Coordinates of C-alpha atoms in Angstrom, one line a residue:
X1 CA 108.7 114.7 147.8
X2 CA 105.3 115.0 146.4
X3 CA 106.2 117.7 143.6
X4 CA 108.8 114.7 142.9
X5 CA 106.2 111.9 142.3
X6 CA 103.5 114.7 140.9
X7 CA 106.4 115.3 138.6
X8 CA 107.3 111.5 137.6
X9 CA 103.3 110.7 136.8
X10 CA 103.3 113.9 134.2
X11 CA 106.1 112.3 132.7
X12 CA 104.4 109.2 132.5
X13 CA 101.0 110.4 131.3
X14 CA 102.7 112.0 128.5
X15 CA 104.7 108.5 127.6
X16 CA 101.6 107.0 127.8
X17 CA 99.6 109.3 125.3
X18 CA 102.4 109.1 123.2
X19 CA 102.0 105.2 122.8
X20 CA 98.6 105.7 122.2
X21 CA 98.9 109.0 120.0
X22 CA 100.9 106.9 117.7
X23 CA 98.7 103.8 117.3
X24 CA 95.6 105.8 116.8
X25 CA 97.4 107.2 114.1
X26 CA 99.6 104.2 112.8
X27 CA 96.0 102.5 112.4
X28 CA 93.6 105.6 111.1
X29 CA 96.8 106.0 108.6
X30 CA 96.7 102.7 107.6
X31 CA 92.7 102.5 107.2
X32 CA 93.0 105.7 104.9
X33 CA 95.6 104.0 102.9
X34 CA 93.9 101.3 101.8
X35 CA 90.8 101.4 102.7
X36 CA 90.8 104.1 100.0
X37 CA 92.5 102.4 97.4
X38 CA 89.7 101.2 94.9
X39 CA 92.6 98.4 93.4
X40 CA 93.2 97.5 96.9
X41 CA 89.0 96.7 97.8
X42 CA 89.4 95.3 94.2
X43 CA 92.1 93.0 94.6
X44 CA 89.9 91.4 97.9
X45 CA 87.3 91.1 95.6
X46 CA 88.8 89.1 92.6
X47 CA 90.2 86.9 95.7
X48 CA 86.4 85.6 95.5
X49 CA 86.0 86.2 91.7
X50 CA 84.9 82.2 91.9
X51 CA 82.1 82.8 94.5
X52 CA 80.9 85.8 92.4
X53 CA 80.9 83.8 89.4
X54 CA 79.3 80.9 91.1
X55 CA 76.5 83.1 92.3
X56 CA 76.0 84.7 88.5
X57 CA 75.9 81.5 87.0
X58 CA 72.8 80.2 89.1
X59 CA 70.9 83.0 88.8
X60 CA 71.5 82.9 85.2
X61 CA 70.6 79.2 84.7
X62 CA 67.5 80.1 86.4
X63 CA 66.7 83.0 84.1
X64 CA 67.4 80.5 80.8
X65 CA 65.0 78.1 82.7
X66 CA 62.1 80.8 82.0
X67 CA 63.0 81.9 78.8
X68 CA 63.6 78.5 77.5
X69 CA 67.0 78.9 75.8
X70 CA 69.9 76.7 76.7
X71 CA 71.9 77.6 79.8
X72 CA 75.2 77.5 78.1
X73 CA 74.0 80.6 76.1
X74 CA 73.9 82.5 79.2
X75 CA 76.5 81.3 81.4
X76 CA 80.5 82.1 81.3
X77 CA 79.3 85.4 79.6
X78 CA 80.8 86.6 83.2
X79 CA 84.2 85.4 83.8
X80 CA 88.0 85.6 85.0
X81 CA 88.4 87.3 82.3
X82 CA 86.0 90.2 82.6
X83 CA 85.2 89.7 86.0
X84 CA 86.5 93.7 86.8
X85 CA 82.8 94.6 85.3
X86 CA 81.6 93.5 88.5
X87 CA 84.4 93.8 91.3
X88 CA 85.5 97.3 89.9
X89 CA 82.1 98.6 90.1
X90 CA 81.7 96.8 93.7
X91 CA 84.8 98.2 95.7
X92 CA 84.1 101.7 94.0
X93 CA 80.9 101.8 95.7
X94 CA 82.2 100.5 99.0
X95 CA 85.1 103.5 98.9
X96 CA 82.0 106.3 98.6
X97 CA 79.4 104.5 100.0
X98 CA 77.0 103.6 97.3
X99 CA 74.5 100.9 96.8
X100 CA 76.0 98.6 94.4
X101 CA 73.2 97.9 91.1
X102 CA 74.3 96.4 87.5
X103 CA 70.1 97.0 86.0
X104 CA 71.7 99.9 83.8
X105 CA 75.3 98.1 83.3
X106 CA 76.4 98.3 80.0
X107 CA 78.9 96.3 80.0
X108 CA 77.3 93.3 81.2
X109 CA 74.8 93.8 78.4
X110 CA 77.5 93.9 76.0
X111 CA 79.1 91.1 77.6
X112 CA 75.7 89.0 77.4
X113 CA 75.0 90.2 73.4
X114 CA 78.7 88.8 72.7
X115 CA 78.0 86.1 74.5
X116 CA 74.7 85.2 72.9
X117 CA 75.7 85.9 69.4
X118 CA 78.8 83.5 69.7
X119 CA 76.3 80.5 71.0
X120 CA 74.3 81.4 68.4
X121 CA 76.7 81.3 65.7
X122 CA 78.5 78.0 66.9
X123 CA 75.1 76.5 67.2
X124 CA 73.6 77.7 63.8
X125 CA 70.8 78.9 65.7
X126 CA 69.3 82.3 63.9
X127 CA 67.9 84.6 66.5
X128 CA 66.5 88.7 66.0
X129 CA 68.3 91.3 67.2
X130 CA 65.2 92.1 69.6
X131 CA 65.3 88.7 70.8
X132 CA 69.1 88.7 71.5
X133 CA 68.5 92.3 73.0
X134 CA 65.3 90.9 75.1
X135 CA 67.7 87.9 76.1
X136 CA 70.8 90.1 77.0
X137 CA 68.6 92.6 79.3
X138 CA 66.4 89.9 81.3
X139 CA 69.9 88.2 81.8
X140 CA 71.7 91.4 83.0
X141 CA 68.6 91.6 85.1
X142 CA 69.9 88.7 87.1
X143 CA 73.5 89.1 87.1
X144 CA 71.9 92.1 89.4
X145 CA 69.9 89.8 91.5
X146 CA 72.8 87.9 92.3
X147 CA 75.6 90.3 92.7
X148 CA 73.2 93.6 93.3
X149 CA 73.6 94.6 97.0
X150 CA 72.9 98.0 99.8
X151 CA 76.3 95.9 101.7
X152 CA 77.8 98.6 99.9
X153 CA 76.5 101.6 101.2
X154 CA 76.9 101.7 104.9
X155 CA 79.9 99.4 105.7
X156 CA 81.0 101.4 109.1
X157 CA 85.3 100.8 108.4
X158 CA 84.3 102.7 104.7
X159 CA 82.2 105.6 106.0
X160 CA 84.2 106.1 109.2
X161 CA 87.2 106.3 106.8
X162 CA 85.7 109.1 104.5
X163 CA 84.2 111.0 107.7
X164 CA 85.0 114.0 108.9
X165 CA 85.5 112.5 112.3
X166 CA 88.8 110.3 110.9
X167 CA 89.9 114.2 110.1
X168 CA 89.2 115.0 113.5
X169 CA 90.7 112.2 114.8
X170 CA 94.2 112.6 112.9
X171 CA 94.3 116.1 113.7
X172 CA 93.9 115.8 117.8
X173 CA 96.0 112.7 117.9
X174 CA 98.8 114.3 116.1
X175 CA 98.4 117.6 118.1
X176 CA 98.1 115.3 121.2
X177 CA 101.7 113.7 119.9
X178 CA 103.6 116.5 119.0
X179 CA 102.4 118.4 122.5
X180 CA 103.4 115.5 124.9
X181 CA 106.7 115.4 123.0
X182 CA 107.4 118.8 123.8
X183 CA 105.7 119.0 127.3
X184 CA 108.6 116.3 127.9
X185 CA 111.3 118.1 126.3
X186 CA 110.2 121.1 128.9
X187 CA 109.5 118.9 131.9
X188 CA 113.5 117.7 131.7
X189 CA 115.1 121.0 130.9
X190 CA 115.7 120.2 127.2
X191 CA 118.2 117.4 128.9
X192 CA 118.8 114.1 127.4
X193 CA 116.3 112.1 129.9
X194 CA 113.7 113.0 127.8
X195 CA 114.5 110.4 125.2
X196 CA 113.8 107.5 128.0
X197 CA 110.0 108.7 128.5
X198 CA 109.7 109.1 124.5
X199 CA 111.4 105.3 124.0
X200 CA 109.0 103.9 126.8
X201 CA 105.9 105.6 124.9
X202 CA 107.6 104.1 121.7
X203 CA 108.3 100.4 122.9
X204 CA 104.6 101.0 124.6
X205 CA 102.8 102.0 121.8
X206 CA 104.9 98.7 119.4
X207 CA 104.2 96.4 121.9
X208 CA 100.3 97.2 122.5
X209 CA 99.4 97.3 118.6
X210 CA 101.1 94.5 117.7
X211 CA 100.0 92.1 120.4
X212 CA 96.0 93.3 120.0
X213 CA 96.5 92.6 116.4
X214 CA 98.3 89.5 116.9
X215 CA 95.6 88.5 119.3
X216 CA 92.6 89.5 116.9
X217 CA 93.8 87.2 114.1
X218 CA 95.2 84.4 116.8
X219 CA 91.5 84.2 118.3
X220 CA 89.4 84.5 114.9
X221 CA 87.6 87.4 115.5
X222 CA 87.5 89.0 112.2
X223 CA 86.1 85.2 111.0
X224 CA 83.3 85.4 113.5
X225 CA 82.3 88.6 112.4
X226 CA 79.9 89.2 109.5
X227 CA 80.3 92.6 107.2
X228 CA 78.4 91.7 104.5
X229 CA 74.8 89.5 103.7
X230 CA 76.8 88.4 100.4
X231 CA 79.8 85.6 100.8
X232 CA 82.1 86.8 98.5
X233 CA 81.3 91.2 99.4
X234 CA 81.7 89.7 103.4
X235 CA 84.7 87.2 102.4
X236 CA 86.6 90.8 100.3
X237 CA 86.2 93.2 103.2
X238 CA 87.2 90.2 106.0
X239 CA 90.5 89.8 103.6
X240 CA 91.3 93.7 103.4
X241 CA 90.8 94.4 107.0
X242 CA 93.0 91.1 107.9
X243 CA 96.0 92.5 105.6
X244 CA 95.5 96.1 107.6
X245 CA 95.9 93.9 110.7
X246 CA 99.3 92.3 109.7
X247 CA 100.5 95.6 108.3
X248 CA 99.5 96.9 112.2
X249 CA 101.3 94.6 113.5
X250 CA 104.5 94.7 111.6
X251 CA 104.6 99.0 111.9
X252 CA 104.1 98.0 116.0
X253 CA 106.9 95.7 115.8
X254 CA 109.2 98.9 114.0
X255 CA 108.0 101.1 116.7
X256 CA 108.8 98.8 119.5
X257 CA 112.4 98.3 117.6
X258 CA 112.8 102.3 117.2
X259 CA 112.1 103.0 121.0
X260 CA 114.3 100.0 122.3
X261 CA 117.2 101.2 120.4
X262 CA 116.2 105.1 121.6
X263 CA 116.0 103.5 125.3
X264 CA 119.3 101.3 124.7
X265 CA 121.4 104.8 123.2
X266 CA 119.9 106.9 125.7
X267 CA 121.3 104.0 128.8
X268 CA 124.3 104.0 126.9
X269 CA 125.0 107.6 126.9
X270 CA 124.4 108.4 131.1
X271 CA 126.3 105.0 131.4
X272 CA 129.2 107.2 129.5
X273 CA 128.8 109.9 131.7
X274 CA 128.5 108.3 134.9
X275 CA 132.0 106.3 134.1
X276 CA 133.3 109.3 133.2
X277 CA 132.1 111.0 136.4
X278 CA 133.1 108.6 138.8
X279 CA 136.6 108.0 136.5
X280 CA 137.4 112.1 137.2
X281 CA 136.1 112.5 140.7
X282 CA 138.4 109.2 141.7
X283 CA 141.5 111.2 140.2
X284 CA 140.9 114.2 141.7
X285 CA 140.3 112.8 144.7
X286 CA 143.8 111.2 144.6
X287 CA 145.3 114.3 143.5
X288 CA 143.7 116.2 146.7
X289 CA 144.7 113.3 148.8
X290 CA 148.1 114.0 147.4
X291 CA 148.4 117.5 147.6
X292 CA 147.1 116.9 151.2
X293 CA 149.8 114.7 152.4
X294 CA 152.9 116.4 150.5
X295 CA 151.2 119.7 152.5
X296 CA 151.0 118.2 155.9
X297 CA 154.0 116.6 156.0
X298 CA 156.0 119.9 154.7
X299 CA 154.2 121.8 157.5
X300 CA 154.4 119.1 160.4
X301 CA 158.2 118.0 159.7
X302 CA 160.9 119.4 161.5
X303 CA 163.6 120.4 159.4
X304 CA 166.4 117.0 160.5
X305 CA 170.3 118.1 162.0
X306 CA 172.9 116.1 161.1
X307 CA 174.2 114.6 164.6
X308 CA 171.2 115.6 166.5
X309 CA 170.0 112.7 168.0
X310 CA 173.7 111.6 169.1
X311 CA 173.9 115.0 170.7
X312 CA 171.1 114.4 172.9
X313 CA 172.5 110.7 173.7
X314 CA 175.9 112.3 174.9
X315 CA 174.5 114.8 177.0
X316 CA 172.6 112.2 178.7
X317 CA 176.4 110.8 179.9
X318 CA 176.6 111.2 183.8
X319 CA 180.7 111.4 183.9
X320 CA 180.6 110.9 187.6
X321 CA 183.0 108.1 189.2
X322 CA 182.1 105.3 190.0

């Protein structure tokens, strides 16, 4: 009796690390994914191109303060329309980890010549090349004030991704998967019970990741939390990690699916055999019962005479007068 329940809380350990086997890896495969896709950190970031713009654009009406030149020379030269200069240089450095500075940018001070000249031109204004150059620099200067940030070097979701630990972490969880899988497949004989402990770690593993992420994003947790000192950097990474979420909970909602319909097949098939069982033991327990009877009456039967029982009645005559 014991070896029977010491045997049915292997089984269950092992359904159990398969659940979690597979949502450690649903999620750490899921964080590599995009959390290493430089147009996925991107595409978070234009989400708030109007914050970063916002934020460039008072820096850089402070800067024209001080050097005396109109503010419309200086703002817009950052825009929806080139506003990759900054976002593509920001979610490269939050993929490998670096601070994020535009001092040296060219492209912003290309962007800020442009945009000078063209003020300069519509306004008839005449200006030196060292004086547009001066101009350009001082203003790229605070593009990197406003924008410049170390929230890019030691976000923990980005460096936990790009550690060797995820490695770790993917190869023992996957080992830990594939050896509980066939621990079970041992523990049962190779038979087809095996399939109900691997559905029950399935529907386990479904159910638990998509009700923790449905419960993260119902409660606001992510919104409480603060990633970044800079709005728009904190509002990017709060929209990236709330699409992994969703996606977490949509691949729990295909595992749960997946084991229910193993579980469902594998109660299906024993309900099969069981019918079938119980269908061939009743008809061959009619046959026996058959075979029985026909035998006992063919040994216990007397073989009948013709006239025998009147026989007996006549000799039973007393002929004697009365």
């Amino acid at each position: 009796m014991v070896r029977y329940y010491l045997h049915k809380l292997l089984v269950f350990a092992l359904s159990m690390l398969i659940a979690l086997s597979l949502m450690v890896l649903s999620f750490s495969f899921l964080a590599i994914g995009l959390f290493h896709s430089s147009s996925y950190v991107d595409s978070g970031l234009r989400k708030n191109s109007e914050t970063i713009i916002s934020a460039v654009d008072e820096k850089l009406e402070a800067a024209a303060e001080e050097l005396s030149v109109p503010a419309e020379m200086l703002t817009g030269a950052v825009n929806k329309n080139n506003i990759g200069i900054i976002t593509e240089e920001v979610s490269h450095n939050f993929i490998y980890g670096y601070s994020t500075s535009f001092a040296n940018s060219t492209e912003l001070y290309s962007a800020f010549i442009t945009t000078i000249n063209d003020y300069n031109s519509k306004n008839n204004k005449k200006m030196s090349d060292g004086e547009v150059a001066r101009i350009a620099a001082l203003a790229v200067d605070s593009v990197n004030e406003a924008v410049g940030s170390t929230d890019t070097s030691g976000l923990t979701i980005f460096a936990f991704v790009r550690s060797r630990l995820m490695i770790i972490v993917l190869i023992v969880f996957a080992l830990i998967l594939i050896g509980s899988i066939v621990a079970l497949v041992f523990l049962n004989n190779g038979r087809h019970r095996k399939f109900n402990y691997i559905g029950m770690g399935l529907t386990t593993g479904g159910v638990v990741s998509s009700a923790s992420a449905a419960y993260i994003i119902y409660k606001g947790y992510l919104e409480s939390y603060r990633f970044c000192a800079f709005d728009a950097y904190d509002s990017a990474v709060k929209y990236c990690v709330s699409v992994q979420l969703k996606i977490f909970l949509f691949v729990g909602v295909i595992l749960f699916v997946i084991g229910l319909v193993m579980l469902f097949n594998n109660y299906r098939y024993f309900k099969i055999r069981k019918d079938a069982f119980i269908e061939r033991h009743k008809t061959d327990g009619d046959d026996k019962m058959g075979d029985y009877m026909d035998n006992y009456y063919t040994k216990n039967m007397r073989t009948h005479i013709p006239g025998e029982e009147f026989e007996k009645d006549v000799k039973k005559i007393d002929f004697e007068d009365d």
